[in-house]
mmCIF file with all atom_site columns, C-alpha atoms and ligand atoms in Angstrom:
data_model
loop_
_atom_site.group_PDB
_atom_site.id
_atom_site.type_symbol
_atom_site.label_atom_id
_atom_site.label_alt_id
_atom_site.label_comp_id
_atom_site.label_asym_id
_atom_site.label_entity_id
_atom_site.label_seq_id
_atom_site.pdbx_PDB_ins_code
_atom_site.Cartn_x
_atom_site.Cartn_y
_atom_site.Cartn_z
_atom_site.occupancy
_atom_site.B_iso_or_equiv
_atom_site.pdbx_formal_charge
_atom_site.auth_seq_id
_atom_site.auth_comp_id
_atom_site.auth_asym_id
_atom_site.auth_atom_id
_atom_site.pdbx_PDB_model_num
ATOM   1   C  CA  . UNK A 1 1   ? 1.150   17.432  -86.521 1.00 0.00 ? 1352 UNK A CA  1
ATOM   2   C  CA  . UNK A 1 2   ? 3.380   18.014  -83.526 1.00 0.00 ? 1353 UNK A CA  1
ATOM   3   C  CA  . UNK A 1 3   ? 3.556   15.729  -81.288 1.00 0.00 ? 1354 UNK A CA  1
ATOM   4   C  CA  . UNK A 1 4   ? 2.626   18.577  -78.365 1.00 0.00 ? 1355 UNK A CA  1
ATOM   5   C  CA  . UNK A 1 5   ? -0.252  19.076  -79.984 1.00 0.00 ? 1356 UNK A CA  1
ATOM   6   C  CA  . UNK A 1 6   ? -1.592  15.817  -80.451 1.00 0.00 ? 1357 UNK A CA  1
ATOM   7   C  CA  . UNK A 1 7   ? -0.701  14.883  -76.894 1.00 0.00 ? 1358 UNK A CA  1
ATOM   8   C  CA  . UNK A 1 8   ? -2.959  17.819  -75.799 1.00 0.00 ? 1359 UNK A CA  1
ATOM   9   C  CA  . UNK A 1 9   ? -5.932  17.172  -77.715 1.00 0.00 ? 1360 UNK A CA  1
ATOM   10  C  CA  . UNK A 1 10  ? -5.881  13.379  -76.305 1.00 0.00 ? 1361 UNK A CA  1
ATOM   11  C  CA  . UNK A 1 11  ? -5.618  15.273  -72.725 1.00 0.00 ? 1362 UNK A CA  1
ATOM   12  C  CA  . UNK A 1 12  ? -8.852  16.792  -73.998 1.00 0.00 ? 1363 UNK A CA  1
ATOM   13  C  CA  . UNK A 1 13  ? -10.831 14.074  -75.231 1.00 0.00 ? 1364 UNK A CA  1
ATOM   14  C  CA  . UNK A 1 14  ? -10.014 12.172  -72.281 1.00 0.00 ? 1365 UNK A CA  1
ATOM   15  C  CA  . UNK A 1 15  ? -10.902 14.991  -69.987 1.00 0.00 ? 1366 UNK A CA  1
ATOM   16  C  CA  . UNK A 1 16  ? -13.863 15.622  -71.784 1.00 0.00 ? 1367 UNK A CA  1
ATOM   17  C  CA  . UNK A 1 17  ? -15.081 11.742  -71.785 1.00 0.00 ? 1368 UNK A CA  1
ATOM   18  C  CA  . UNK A 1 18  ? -13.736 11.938  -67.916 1.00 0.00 ? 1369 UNK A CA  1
ATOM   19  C  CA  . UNK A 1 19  ? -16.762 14.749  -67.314 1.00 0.00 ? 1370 UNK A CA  1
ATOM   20  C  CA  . UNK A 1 20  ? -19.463 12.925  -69.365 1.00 0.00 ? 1371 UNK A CA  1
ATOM   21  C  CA  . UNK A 1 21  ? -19.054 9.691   -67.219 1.00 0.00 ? 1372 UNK A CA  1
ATOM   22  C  CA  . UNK A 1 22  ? -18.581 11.535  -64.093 1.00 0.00 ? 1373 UNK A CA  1
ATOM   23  C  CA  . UNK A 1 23  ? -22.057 13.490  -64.378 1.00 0.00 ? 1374 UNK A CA  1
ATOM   24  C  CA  . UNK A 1 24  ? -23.622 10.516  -65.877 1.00 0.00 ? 1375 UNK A CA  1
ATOM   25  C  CA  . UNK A 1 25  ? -22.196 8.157   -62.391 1.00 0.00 ? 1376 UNK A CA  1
ATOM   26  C  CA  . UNK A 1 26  ? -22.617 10.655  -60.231 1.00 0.00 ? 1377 UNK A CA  1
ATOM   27  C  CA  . UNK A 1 27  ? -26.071 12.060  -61.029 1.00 0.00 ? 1378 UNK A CA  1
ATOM   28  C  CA  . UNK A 1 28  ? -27.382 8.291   -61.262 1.00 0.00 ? 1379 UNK A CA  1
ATOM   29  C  CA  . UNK A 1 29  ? -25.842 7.591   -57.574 1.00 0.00 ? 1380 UNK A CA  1
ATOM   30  C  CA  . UNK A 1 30  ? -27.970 10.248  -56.467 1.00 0.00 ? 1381 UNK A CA  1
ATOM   31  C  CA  . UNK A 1 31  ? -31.145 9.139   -57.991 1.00 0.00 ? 1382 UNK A CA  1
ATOM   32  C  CA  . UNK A 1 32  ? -30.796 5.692   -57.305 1.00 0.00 ? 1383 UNK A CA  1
ATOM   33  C  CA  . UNK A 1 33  ? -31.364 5.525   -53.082 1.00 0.00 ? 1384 UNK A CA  1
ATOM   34  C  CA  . UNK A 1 34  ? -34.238 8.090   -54.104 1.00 0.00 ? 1385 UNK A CA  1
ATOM   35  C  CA  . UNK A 1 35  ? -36.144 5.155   -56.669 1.00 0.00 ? 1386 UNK A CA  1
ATOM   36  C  CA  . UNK A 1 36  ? -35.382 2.514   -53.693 1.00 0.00 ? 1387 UNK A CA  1
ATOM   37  C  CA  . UNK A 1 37  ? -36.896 4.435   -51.206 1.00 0.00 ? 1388 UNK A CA  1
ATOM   38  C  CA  . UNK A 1 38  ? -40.390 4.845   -53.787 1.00 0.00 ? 1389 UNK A CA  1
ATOM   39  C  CA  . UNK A 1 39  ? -40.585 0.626   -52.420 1.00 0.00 ? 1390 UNK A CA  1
ATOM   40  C  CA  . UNK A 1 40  ? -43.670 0.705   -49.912 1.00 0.00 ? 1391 UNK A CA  1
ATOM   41  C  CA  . UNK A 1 41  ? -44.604 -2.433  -48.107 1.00 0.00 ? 1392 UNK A CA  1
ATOM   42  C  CA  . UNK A 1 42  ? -47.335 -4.367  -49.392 1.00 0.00 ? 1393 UNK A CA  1
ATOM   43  C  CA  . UNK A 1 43  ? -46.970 -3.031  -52.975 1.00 0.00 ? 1394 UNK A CA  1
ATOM   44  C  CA  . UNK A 1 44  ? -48.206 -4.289  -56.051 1.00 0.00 ? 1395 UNK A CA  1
ATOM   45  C  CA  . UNK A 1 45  ? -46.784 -6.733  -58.071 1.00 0.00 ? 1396 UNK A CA  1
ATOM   46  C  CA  . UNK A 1 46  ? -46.742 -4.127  -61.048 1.00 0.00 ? 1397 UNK A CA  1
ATOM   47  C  CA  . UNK A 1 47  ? -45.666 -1.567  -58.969 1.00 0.00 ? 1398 UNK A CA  1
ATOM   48  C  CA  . UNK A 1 48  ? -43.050 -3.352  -57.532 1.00 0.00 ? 1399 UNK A CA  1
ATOM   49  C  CA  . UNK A 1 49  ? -41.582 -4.377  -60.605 1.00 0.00 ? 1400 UNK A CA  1
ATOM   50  C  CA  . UNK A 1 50  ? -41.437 -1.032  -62.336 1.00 0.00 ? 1401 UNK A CA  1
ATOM   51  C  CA  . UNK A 1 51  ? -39.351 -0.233  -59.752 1.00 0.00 ? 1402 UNK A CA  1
ATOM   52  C  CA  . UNK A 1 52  ? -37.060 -3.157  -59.498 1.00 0.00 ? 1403 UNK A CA  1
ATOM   53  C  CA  . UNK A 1 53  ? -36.328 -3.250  -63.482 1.00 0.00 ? 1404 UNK A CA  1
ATOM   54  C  CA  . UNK A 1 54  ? -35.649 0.771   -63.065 1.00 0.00 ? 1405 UNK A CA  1
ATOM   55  C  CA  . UNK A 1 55  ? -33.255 0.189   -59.992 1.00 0.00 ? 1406 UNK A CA  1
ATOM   56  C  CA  . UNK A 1 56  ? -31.647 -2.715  -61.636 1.00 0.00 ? 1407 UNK A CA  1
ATOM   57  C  CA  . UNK A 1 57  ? -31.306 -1.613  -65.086 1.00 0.00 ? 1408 UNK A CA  1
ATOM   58  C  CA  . UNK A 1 58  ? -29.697 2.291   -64.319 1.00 0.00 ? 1409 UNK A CA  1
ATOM   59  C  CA  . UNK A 1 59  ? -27.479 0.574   -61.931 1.00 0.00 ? 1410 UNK A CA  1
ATOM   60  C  CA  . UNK A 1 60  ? -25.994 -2.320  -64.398 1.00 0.00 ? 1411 UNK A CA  1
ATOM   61  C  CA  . UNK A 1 61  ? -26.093 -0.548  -67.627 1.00 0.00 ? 1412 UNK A CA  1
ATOM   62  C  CA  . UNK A 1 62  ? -25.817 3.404   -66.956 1.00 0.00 ? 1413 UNK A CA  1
ATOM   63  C  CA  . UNK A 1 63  ? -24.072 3.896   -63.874 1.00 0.00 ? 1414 UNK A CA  1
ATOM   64  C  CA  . UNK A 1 64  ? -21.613 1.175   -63.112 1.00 0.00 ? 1415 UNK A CA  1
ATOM   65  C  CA  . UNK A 1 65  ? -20.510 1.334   -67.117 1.00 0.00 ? 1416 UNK A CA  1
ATOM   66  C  CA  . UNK A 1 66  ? -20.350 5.663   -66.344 1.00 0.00 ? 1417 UNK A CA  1
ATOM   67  C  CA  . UNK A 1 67  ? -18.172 4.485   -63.385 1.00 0.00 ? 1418 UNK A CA  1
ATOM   68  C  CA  . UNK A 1 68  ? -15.986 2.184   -64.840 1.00 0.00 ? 1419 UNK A CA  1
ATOM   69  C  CA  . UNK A 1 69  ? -15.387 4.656   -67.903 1.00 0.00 ? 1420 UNK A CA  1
ATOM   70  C  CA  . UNK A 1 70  ? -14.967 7.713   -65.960 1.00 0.00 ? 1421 UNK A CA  1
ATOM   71  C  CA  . UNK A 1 71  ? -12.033 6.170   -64.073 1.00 0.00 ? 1422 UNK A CA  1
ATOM   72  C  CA  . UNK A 1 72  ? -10.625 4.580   -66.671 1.00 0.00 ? 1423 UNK A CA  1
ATOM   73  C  CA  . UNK A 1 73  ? -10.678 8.261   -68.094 1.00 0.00 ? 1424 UNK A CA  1
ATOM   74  C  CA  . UNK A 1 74  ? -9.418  9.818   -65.641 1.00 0.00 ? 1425 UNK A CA  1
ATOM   75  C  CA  . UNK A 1 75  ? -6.309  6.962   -64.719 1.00 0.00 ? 1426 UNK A CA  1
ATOM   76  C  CA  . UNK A 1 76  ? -4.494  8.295   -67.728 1.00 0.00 ? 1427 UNK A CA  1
ATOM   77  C  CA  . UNK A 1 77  ? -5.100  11.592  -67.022 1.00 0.00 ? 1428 UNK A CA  1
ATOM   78  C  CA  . UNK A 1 78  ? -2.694  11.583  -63.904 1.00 0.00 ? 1429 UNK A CA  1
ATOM   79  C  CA  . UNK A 1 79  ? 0.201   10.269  -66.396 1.00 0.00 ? 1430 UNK A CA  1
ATOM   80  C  CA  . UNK A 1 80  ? -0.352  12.434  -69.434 1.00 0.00 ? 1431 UNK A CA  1
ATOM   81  C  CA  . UNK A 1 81  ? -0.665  15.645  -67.021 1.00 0.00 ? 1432 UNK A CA  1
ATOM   82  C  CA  . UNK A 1 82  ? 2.132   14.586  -64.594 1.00 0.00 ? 1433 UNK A CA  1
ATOM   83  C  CA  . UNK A 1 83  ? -0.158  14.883  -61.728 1.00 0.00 ? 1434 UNK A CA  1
ATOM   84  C  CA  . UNK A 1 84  ? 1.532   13.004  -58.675 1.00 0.00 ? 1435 UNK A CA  1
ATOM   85  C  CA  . UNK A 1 85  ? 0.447   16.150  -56.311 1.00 0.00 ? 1436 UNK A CA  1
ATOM   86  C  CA  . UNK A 1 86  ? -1.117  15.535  -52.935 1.00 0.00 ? 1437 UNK A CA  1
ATOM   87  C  CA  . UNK A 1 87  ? -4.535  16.815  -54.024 1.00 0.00 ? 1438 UNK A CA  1
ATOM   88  C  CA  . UNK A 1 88  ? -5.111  14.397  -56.580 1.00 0.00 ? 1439 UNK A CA  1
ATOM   89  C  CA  . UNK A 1 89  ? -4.287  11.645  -53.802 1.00 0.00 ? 1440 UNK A CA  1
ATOM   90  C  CA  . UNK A 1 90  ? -6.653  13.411  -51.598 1.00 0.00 ? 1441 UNK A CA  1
ATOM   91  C  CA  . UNK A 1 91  ? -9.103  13.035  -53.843 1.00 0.00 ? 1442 UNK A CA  1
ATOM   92  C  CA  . UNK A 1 92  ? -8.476  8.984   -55.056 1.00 0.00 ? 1443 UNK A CA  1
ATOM   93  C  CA  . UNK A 1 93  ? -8.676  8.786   -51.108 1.00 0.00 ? 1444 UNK A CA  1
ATOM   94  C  CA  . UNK A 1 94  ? -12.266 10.650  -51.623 1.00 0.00 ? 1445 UNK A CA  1
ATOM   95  C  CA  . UNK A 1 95  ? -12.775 8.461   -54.915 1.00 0.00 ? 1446 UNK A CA  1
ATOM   96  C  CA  . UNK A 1 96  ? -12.411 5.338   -53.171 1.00 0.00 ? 1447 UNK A CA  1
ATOM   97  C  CA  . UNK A 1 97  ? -15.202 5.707   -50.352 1.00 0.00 ? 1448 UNK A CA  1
ATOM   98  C  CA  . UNK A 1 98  ? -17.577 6.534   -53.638 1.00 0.00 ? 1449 UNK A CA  1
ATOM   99  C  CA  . UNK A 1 99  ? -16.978 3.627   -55.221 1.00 0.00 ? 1450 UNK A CA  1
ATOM   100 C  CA  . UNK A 1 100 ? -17.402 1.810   -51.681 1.00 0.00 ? 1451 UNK A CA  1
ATOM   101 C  CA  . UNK A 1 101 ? -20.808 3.832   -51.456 1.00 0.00 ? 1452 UNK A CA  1
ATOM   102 C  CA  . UNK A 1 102 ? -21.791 2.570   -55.248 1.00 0.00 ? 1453 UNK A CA  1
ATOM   103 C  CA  . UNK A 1 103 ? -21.197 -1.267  -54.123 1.00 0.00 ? 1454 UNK A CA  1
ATOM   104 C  CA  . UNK A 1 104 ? -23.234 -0.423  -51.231 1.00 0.00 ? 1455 UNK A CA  1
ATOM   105 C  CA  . UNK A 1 105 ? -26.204 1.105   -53.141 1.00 0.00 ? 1456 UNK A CA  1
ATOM   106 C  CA  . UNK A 1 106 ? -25.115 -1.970  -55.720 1.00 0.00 ? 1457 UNK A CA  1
ATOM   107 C  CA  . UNK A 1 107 ? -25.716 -4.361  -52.548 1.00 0.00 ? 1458 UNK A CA  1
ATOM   108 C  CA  . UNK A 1 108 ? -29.514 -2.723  -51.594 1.00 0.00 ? 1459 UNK A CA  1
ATOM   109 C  CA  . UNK A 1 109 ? -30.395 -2.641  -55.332 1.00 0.00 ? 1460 UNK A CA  1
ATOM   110 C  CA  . UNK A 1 110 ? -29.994 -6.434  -55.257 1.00 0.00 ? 1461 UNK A CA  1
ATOM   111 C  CA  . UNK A 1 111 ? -31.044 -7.143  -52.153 1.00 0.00 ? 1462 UNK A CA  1
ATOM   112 C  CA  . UNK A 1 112 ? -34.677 -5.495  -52.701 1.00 0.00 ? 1463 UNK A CA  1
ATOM   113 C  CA  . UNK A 1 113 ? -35.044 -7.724  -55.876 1.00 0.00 ? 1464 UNK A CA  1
ATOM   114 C  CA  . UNK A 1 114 ? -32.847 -10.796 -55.378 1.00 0.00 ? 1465 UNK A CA  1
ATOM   115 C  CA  . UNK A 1 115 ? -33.309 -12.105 -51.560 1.00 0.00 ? 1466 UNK A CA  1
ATOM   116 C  CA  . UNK A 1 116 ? -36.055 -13.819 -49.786 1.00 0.00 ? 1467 UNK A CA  1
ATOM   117 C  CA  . UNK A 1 117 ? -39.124 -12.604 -47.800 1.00 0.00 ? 1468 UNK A CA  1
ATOM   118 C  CA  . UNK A 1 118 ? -40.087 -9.038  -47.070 1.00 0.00 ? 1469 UNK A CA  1
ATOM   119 C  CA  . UNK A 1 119 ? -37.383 -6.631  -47.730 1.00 0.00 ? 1470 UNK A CA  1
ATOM   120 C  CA  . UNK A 1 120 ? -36.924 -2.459  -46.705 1.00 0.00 ? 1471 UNK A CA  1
ATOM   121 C  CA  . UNK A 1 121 ? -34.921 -0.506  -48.515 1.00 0.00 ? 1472 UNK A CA  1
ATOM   122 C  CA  . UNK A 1 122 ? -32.858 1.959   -45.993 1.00 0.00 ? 1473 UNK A CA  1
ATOM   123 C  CA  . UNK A 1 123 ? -34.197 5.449   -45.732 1.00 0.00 ? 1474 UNK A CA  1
ATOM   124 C  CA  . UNK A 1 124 ? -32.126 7.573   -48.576 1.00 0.00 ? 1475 UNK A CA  1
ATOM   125 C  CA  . UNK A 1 125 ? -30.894 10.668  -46.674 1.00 0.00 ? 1476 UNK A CA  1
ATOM   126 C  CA  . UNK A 1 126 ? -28.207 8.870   -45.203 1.00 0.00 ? 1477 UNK A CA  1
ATOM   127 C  CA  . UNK A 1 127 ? -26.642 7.569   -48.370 1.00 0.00 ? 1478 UNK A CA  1
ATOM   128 C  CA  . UNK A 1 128 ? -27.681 11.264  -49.759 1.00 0.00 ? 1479 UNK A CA  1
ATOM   129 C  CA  . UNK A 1 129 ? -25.562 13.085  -47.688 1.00 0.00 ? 1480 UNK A CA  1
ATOM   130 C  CA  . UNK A 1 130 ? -22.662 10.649  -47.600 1.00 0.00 ? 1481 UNK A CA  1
ATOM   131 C  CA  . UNK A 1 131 ? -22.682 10.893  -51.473 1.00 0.00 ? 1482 UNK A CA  1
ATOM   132 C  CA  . UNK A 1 132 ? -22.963 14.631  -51.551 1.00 0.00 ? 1483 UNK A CA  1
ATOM   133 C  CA  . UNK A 1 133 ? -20.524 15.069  -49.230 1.00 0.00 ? 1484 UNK A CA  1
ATOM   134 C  CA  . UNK A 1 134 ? -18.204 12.731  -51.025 1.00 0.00 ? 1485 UNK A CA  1
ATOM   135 C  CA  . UNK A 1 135 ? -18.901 14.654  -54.757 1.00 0.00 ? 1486 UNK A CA  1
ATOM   136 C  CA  . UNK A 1 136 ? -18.593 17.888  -53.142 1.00 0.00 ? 1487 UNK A CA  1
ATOM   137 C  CA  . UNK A 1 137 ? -15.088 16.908  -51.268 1.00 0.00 ? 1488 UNK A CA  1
ATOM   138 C  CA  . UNK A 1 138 ? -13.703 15.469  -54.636 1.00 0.00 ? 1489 UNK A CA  1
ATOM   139 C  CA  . UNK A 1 139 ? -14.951 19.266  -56.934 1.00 0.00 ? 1490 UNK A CA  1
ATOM   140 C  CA  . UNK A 1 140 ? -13.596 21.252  -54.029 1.00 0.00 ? 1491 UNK A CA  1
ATOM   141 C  CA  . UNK A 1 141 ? -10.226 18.966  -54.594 1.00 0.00 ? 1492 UNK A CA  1
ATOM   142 C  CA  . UNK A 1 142 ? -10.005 19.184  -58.263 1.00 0.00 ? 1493 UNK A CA  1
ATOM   143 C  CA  . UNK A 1 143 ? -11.062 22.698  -58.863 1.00 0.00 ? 1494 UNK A CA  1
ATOM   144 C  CA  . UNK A 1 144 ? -9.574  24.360  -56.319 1.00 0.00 ? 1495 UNK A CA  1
ATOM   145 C  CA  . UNK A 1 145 ? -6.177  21.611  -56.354 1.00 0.00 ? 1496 UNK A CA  1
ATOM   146 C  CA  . UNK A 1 146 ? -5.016  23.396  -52.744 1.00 0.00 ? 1497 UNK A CA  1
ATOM   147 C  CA  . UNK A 1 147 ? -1.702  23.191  -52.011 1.00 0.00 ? 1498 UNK A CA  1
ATOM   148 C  CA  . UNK A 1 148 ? -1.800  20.742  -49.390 1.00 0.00 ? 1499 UNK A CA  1
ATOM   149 C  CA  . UNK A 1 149 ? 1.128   19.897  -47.178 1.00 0.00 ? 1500 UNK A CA  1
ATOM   150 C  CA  . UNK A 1 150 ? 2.482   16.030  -47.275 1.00 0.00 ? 1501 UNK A CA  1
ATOM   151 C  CA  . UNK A 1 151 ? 4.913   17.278  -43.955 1.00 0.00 ? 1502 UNK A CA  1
ATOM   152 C  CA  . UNK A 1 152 ? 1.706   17.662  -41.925 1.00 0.00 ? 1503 UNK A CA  1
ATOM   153 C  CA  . UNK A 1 153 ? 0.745   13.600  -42.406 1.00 0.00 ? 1504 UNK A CA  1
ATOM   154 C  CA  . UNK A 1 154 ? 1.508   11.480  -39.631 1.00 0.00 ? 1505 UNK A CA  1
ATOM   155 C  CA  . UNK A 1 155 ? 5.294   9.750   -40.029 1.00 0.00 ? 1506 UNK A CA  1
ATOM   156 C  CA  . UNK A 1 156 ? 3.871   6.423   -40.400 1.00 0.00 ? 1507 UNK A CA  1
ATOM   157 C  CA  . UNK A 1 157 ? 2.377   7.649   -43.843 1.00 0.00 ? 1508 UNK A CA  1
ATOM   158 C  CA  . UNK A 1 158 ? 5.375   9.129   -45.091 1.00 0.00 ? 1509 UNK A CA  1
ATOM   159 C  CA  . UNK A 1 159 ? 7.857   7.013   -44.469 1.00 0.00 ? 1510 UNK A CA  1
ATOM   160 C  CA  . UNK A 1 160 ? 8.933   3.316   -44.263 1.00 0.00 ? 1511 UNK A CA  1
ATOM   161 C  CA  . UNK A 1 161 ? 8.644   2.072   -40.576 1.00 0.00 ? 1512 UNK A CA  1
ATOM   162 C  CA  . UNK A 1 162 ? 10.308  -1.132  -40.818 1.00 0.00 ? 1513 UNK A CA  1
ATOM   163 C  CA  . UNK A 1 163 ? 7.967   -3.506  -39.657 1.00 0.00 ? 1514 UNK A CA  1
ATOM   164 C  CA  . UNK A 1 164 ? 6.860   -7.250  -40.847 1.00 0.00 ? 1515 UNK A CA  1
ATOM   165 C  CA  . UNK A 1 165 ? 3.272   -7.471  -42.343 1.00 0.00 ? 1516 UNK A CA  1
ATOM   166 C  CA  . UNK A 1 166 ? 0.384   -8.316  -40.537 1.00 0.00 ? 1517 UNK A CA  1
ATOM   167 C  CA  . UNK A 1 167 ? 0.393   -11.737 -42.098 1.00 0.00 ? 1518 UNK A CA  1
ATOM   168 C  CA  . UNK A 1 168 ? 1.893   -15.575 -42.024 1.00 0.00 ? 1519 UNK A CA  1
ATOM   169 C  CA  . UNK A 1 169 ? 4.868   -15.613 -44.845 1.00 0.00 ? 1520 UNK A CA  1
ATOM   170 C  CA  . UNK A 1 170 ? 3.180   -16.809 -48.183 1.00 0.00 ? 1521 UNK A CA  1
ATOM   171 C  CA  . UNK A 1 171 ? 3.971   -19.883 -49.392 1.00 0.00 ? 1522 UNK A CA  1
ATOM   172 C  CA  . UNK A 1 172 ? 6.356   -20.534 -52.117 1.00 0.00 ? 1523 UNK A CA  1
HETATM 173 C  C1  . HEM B 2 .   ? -10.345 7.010   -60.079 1.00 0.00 ? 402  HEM B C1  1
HETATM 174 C  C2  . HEM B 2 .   ? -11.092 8.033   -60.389 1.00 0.00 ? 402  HEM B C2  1
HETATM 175 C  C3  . HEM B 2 .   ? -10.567 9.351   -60.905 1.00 0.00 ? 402  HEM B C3  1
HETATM 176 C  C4  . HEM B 2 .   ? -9.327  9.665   -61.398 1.00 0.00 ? 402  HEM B C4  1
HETATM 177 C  C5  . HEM B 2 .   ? -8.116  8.769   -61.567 1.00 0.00 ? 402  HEM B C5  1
HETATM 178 C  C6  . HEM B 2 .   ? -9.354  11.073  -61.763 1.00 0.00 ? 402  HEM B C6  1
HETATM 179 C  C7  . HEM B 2 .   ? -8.282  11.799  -62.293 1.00 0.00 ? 402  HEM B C7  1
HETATM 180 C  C8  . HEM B 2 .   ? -8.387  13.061  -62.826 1.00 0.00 ? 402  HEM B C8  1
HETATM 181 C  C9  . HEM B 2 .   ? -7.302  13.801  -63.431 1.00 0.00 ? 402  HEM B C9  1
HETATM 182 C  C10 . HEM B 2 .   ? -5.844  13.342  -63.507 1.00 0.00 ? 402  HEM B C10 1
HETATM 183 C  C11 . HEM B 2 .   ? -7.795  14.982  -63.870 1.00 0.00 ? 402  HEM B C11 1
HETATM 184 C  C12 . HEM B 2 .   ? -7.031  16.083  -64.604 1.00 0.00 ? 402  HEM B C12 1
HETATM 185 C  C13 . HEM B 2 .   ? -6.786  17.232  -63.651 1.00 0.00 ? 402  HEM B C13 1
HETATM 186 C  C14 . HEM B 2 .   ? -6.273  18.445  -64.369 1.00 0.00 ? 402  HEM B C14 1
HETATM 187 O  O1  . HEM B 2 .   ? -5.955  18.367  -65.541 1.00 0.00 ? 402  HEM B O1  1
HETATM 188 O  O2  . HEM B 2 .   ? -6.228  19.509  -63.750 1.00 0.00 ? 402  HEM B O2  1
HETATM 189 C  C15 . HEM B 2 .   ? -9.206  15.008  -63.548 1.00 0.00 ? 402  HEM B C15 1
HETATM 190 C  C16 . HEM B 2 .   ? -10.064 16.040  -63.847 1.00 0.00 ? 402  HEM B C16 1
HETATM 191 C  C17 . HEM B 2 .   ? -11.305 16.188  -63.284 1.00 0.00 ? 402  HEM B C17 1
HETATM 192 N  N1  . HEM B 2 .   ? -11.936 15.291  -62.446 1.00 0.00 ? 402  HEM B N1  1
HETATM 193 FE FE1 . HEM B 2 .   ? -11.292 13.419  -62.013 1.00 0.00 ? 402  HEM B FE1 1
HETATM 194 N  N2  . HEM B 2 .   ? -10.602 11.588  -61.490 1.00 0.00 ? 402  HEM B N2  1
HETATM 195 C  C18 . HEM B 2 .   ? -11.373 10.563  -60.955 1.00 0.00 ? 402  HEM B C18 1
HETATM 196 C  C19 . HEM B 2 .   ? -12.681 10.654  -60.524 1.00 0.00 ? 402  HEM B C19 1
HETATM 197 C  C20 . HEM B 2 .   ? -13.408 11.827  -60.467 1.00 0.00 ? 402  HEM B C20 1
HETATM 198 C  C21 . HEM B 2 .   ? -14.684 12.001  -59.827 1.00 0.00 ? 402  HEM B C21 1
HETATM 199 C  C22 . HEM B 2 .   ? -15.457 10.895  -59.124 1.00 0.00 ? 402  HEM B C22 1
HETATM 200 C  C23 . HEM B 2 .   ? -15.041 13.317  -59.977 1.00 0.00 ? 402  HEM B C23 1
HETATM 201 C  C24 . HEM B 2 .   ? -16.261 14.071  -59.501 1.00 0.00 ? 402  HEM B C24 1
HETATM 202 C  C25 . HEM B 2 .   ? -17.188 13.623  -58.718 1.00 0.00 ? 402  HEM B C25 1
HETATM 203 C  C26 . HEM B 2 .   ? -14.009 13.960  -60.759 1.00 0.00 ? 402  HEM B C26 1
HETATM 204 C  C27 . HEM B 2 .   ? -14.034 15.279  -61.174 1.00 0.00 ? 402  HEM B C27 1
HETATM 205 C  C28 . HEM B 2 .   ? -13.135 15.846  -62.057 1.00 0.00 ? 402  HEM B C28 1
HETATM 206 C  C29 . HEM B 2 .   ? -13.275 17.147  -62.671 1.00 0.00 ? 402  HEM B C29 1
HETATM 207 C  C30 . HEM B 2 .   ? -14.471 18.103  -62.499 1.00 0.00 ? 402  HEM B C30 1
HETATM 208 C  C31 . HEM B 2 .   ? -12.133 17.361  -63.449 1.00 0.00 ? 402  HEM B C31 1
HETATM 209 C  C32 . HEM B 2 .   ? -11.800 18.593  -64.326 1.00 0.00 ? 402  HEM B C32 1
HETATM 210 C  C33 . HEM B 2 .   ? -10.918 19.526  -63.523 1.00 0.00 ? 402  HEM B C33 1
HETATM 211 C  C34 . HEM B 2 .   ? -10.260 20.605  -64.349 1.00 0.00 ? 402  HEM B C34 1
HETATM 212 O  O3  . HEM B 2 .   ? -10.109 20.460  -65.563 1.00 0.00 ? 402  HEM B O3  1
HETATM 213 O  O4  . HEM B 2 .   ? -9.873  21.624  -63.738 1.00 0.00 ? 402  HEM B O4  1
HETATM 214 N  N3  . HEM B 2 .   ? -13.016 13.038  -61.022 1.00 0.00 ? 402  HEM B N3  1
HETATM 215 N  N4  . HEM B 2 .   ? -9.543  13.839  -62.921 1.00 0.00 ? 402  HEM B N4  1
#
């Protein structure tokens, strides 16, 4: 088999298996602030741990593994298709505050069932709409892949500007 060939239909599998993890991390992102905000104060003991294992359970074994595989997906992806365009940069930048929103909803699921005394989850919209906006950004990125223009960034992120770092020398 050519090696052209063979190269592609890895570029498929791993896009395909990039799209199953995605929908799967995505979709479960969504649902999870929506099963938080079901918590009512005073709740039973049954009710509130229906809840908790559902919470805890979709967010350790369905969407944080969906996370972790649809990056590690996609971070091959960039090399095999030679993608080192602005877009896709655009959208790692758009990547990134997701994966800061998942340690947040990450950070509520355990706080509901892990820390002392009465706790609240936050109402959902706001995570909601951050998330949606977020998902929406990053499909308008990749499916559209605008030609954005580098020359309109600021000069201190396009070039080297000489200074020290922020920081004490580290130690030998
Ligand atoms: C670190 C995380 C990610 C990396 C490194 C990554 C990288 C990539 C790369 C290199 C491609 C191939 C683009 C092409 O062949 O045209 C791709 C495709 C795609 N990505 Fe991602 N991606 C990541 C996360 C996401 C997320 C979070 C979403 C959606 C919410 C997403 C949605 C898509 C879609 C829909 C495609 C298919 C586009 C097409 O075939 O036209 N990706 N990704």
């Amino acid at each position: 088999m050519a090696a052209g060939s063979v190269a592609g239909m890895i570029i498929t599998l791993l896009k395909a298996i990039h799209i199953m993890a995605l929908l799967l991390w995505t979709a479960g992102l969504l649902s999870l602030p929506l099963m938080l905000a079901r918590h009512e104060e005073g709740e039973h003991q049954f009710r509130y741990a229906r809840i908790r294992k559902f919470t805890h359970y979709s967010y350790t074994r369905l969407v944080t593994p969906a996370a972790v595989i649809a990056i590690a997906a996609g971070t091959p992806l960039i090399f095999l298709r030679g993608m080192f365009v602005p877009w896709l940069f655009a959208k790692l930048a758009l990547v990134a505050m997701l994966v800061a929103l998942h340690a947040f909803v990450g950070h509520i699921v355990l706080k509901m069932g892990e820390e002392a005394g009465e706790q609240q989850p936050p109402p959902a919209w706001p995570m909601m709409t951050g998330l949606c906006v977020l998902i929406l950004g990053i499909l308008i990125l990749v499916l559209l892949k605008p030609p954005l223009d580098v020359q309109q960034l600021p000069d201190l992120l396009r070039a080297p500007v000489g200074r020290q770092l922020p920081l004490e020398e580290v130690p030998n």
